[in-house]
Short mmCIF file of C-alpha atoms in Angstrom, two decimals:
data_model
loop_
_atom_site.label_atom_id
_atom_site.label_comp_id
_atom_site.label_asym_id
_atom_site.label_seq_id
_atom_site.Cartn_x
_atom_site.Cartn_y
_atom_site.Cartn_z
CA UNK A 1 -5.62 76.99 26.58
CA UNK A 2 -2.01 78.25 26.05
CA UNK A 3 0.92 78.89 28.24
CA UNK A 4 1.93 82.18 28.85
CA UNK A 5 4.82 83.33 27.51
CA UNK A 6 7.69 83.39 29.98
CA UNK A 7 8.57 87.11 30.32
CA UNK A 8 11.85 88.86 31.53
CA UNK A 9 11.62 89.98 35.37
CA UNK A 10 13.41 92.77 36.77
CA UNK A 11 16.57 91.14 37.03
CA UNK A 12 16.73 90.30 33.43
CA UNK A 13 15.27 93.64 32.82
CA UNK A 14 18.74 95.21 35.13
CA UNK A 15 20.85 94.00 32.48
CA UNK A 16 24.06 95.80 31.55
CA UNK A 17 22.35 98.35 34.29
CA UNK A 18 21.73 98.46 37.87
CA UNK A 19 19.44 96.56 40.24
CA UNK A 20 18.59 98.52 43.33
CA UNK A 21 17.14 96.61 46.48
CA UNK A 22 15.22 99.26 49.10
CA UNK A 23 15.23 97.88 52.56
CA UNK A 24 16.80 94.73 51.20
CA UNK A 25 15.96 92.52 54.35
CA UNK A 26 12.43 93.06 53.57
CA UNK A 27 12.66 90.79 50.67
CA UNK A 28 11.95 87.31 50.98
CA UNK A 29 14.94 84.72 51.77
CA UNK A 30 13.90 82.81 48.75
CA UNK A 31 13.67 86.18 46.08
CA UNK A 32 17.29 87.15 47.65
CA UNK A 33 18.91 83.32 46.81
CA UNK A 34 17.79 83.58 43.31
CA UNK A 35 20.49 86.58 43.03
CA UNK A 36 23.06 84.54 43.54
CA UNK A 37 22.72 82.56 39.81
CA UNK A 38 22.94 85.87 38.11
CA UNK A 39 25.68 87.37 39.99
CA UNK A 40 28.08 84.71 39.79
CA UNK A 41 27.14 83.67 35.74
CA UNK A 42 25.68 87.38 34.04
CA UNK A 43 22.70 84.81 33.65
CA UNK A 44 19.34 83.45 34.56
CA UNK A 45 17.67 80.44 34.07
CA UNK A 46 13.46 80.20 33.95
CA UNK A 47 12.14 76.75 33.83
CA UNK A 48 8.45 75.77 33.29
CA UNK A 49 7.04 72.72 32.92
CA UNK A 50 7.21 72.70 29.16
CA UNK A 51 10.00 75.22 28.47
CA UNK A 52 13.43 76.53 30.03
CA UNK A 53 14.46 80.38 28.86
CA UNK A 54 18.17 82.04 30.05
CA UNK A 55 18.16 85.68 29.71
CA UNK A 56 21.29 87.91 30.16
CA UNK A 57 21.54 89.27 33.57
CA UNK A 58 24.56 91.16 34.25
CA UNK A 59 24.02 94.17 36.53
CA UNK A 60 25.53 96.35 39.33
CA UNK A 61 23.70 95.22 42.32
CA UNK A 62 22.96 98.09 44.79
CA UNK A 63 20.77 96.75 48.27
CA UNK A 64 20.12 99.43 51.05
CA UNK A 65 18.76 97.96 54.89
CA UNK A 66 18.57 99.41 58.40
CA UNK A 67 20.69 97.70 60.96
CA UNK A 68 17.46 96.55 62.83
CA UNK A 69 13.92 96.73 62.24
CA UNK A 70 13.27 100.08 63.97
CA UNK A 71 15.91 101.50 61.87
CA UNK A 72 17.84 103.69 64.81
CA UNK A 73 20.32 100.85 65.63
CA UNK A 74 24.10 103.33 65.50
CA UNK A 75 21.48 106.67 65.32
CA UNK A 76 23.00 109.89 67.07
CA UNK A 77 19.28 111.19 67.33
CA UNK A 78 16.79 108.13 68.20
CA UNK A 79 17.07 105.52 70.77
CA UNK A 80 17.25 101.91 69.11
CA UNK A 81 14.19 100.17 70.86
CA UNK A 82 14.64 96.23 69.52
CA UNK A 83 16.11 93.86 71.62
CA UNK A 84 19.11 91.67 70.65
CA UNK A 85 16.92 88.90 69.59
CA UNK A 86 15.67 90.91 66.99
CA UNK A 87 18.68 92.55 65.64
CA UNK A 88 20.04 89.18 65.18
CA UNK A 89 16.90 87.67 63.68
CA UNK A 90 16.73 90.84 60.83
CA UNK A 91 20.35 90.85 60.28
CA UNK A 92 20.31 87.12 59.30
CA UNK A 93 17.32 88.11 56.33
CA UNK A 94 20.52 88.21 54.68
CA UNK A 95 22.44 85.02 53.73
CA UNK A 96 25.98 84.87 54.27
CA UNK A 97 27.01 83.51 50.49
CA UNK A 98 24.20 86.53 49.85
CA UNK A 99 26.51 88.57 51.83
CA UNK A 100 29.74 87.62 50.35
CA UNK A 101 28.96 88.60 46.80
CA UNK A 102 28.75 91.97 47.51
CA UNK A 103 32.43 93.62 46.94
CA UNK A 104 31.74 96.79 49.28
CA UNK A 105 29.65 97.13 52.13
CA UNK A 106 29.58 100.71 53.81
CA UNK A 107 27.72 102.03 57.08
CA UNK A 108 26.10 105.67 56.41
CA UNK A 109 25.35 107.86 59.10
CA UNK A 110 23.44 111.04 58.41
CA UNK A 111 25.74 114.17 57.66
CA UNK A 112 23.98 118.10 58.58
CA UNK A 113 23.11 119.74 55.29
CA UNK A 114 25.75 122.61 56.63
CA UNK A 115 28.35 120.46 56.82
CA UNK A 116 27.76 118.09 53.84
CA UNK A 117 27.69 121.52 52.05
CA UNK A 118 31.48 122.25 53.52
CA UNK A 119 32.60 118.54 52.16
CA UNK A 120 35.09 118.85 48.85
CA UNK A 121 33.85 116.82 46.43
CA UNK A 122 34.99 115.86 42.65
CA UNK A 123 32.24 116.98 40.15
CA UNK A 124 30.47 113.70 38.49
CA UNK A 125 32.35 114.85 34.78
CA UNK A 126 35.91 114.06 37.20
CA UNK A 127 34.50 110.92 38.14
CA UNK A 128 33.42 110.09 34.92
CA UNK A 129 36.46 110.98 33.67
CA UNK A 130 38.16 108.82 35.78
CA UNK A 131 35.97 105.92 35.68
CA UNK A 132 36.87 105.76 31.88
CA UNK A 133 40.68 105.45 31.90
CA UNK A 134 40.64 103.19 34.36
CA UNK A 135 38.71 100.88 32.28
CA UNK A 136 40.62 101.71 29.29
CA UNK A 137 44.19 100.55 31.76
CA UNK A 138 41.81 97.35 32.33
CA UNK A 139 40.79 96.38 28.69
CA UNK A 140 44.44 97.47 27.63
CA UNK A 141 45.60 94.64 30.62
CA UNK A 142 43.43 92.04 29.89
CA UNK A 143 43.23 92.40 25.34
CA UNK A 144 39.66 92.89 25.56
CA UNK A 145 36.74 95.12 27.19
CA UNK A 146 36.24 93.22 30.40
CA UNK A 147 37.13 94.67 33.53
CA UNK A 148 38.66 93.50 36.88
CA UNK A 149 34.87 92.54 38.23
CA UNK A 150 34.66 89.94 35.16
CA UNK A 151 37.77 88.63 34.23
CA UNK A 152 38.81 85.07 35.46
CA UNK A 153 40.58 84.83 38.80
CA UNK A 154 43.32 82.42 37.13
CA UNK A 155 44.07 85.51 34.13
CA UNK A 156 43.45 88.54 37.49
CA UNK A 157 46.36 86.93 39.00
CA UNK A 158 48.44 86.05 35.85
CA UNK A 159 48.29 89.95 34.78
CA UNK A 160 48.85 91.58 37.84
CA UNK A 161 51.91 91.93 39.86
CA UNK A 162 51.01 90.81 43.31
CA UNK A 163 53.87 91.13 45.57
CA UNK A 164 54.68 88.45 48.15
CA UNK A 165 53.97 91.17 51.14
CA UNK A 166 50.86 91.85 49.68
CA UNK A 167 49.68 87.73 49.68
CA UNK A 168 51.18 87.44 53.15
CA UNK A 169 48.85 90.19 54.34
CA UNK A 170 46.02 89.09 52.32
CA UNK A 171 46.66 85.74 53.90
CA UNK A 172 47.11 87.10 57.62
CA UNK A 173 43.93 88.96 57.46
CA UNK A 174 42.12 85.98 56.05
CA UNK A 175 43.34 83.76 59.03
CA UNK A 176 42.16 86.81 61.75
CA UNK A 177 39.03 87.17 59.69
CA UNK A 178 37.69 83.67 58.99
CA UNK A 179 37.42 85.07 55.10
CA UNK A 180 35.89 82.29 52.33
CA UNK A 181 37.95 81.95 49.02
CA UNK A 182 35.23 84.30 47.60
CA UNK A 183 35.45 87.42 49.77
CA UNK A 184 39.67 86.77 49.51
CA UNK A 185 39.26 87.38 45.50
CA UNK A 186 36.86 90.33 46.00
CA UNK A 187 39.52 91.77 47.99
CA UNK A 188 42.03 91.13 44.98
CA UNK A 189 39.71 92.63 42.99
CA UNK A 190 38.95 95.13 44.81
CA UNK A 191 42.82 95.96 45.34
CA UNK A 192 43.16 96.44 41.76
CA UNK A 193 40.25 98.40 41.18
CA UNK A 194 41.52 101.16 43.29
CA UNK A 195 44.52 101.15 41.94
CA UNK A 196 43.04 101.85 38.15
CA UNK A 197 40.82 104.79 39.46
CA UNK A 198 44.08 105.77 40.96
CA UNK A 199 46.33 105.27 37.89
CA UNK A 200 48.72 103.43 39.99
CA UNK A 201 50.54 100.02 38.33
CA UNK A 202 51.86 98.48 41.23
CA UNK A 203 49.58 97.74 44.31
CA UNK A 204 50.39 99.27 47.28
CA UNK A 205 49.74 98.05 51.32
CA UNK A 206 47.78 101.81 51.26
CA UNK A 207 45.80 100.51 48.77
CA UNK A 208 45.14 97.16 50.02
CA UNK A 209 44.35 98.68 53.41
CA UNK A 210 41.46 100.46 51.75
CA UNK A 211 40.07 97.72 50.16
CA UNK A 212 40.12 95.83 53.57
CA UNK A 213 38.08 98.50 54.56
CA UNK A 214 35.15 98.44 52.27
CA UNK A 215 33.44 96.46 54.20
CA UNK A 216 30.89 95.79 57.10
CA UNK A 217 33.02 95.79 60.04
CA UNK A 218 31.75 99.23 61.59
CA UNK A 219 28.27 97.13 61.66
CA UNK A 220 29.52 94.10 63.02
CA UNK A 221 30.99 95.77 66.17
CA UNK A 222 28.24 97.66 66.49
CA UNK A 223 25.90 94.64 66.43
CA UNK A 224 28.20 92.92 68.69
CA UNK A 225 28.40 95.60 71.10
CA UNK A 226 24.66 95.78 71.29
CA UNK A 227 24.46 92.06 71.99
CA UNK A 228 26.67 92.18 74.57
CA UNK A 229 24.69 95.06 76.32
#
């Protein structure tokens, strides 16, 4: 009797696309760790006992989760019911290394359909629009179509004109923060990312402020506030 044929899975299947994660601390700690091969090489490796396949896997991960298991942890509406315990227990579904490989990490909080309709908004064609020069500014930068997300950290810094200000805050923050050498080049990347969509050259502290604030602190307060209660 033969083998079966090893097959591309979803993540292979997310190539040059995007992989969205529903309720992302649902999955199991071991589906989540295999992630991280893919995100850090645009690869993955499937080994058998008689055969080892790599198939391209470079995607735009996208995971969505509750704050706790009941889902009403920072609601306006609904009283969170789950005790600290439990918070803490779902919350940690997620790795930290999982953690630090995402670039932007956002709290949402549910907007009235009135005034969501009130919100200005650029049209997807302006974002499009947008999204295209600034990777034509990045290919331009770096002789080649690969964008800030890709390129090498060693060539990121080498073609961009970080100012010493901008290090020593970057540096600062990191001390305040506890930040790995990963989530410190996500920043960078990050920094010069919004400056492309913005069509700025030089990086700005405004722009490095928003970067800074991509991220889950909102969450962690509230978390910690909740434990504390």
């Amino acid at each position: 009797m033969g083998l079966d044929p090893i097959r591309p899975g979803e993540i292979s299947l997310a190539h040059r696309g995007v992989l969205f994660l529903d309720e992302m601390a649902e999955f199991s700690k071991k589906t989540l760790e295999m992630l991280r091969q893919p995100i850090e090489t645009g690869k993955v490796t499937i080994s058998r006992v008689r055969s080892t396949v790599t198939y391209p896997a470079s995607f735009l991960l996208i995971g969505a989760m509750n704050l706790c298991p009941c889902g009403y942890l920072g609601s306006k509406s609904h009283y969170c019911s789950c005790t600290s315990k439990q918070i803490t227990s779902y919350q940690n579904r997620i790795s930290g290394p999982i953690r630090d490989r995402f670039d932007i990490s956002l709290s949402l909080q549910s907007i009235p359909i009135e005034k969501n309709t009130e919100l200005v908004r650029e049209s997807s064609d302006e974002i499009r629009k947008r999204v295209i020069l600034a990777r034509e500014r990045q290919y331009e930068r770096y002789g080649s179509e690969i964008c800030n997300g890709r390129i090498s950290y060693e060539t990121l810094m080498k073609t961009n004109n970080f100012s010493e200000k901008i290090k020593h805050m970057i540096k600062q923050m990191t001390l305040k923060k506890k930040w790995s050498n990963r989530v410190q080049i996500k920043i960078i990347r990050i920094v010069r990312t919004i400056s492309d969509l913005k069509g700025e050259q030089q990086l700005s502290e405004e722009t490095l402020w928003e970067s800074m604030s991509l991220s889950r602190t909102q969450d962690e307060q509230l978390i910690k506030r909740r434990n504390k209660g």
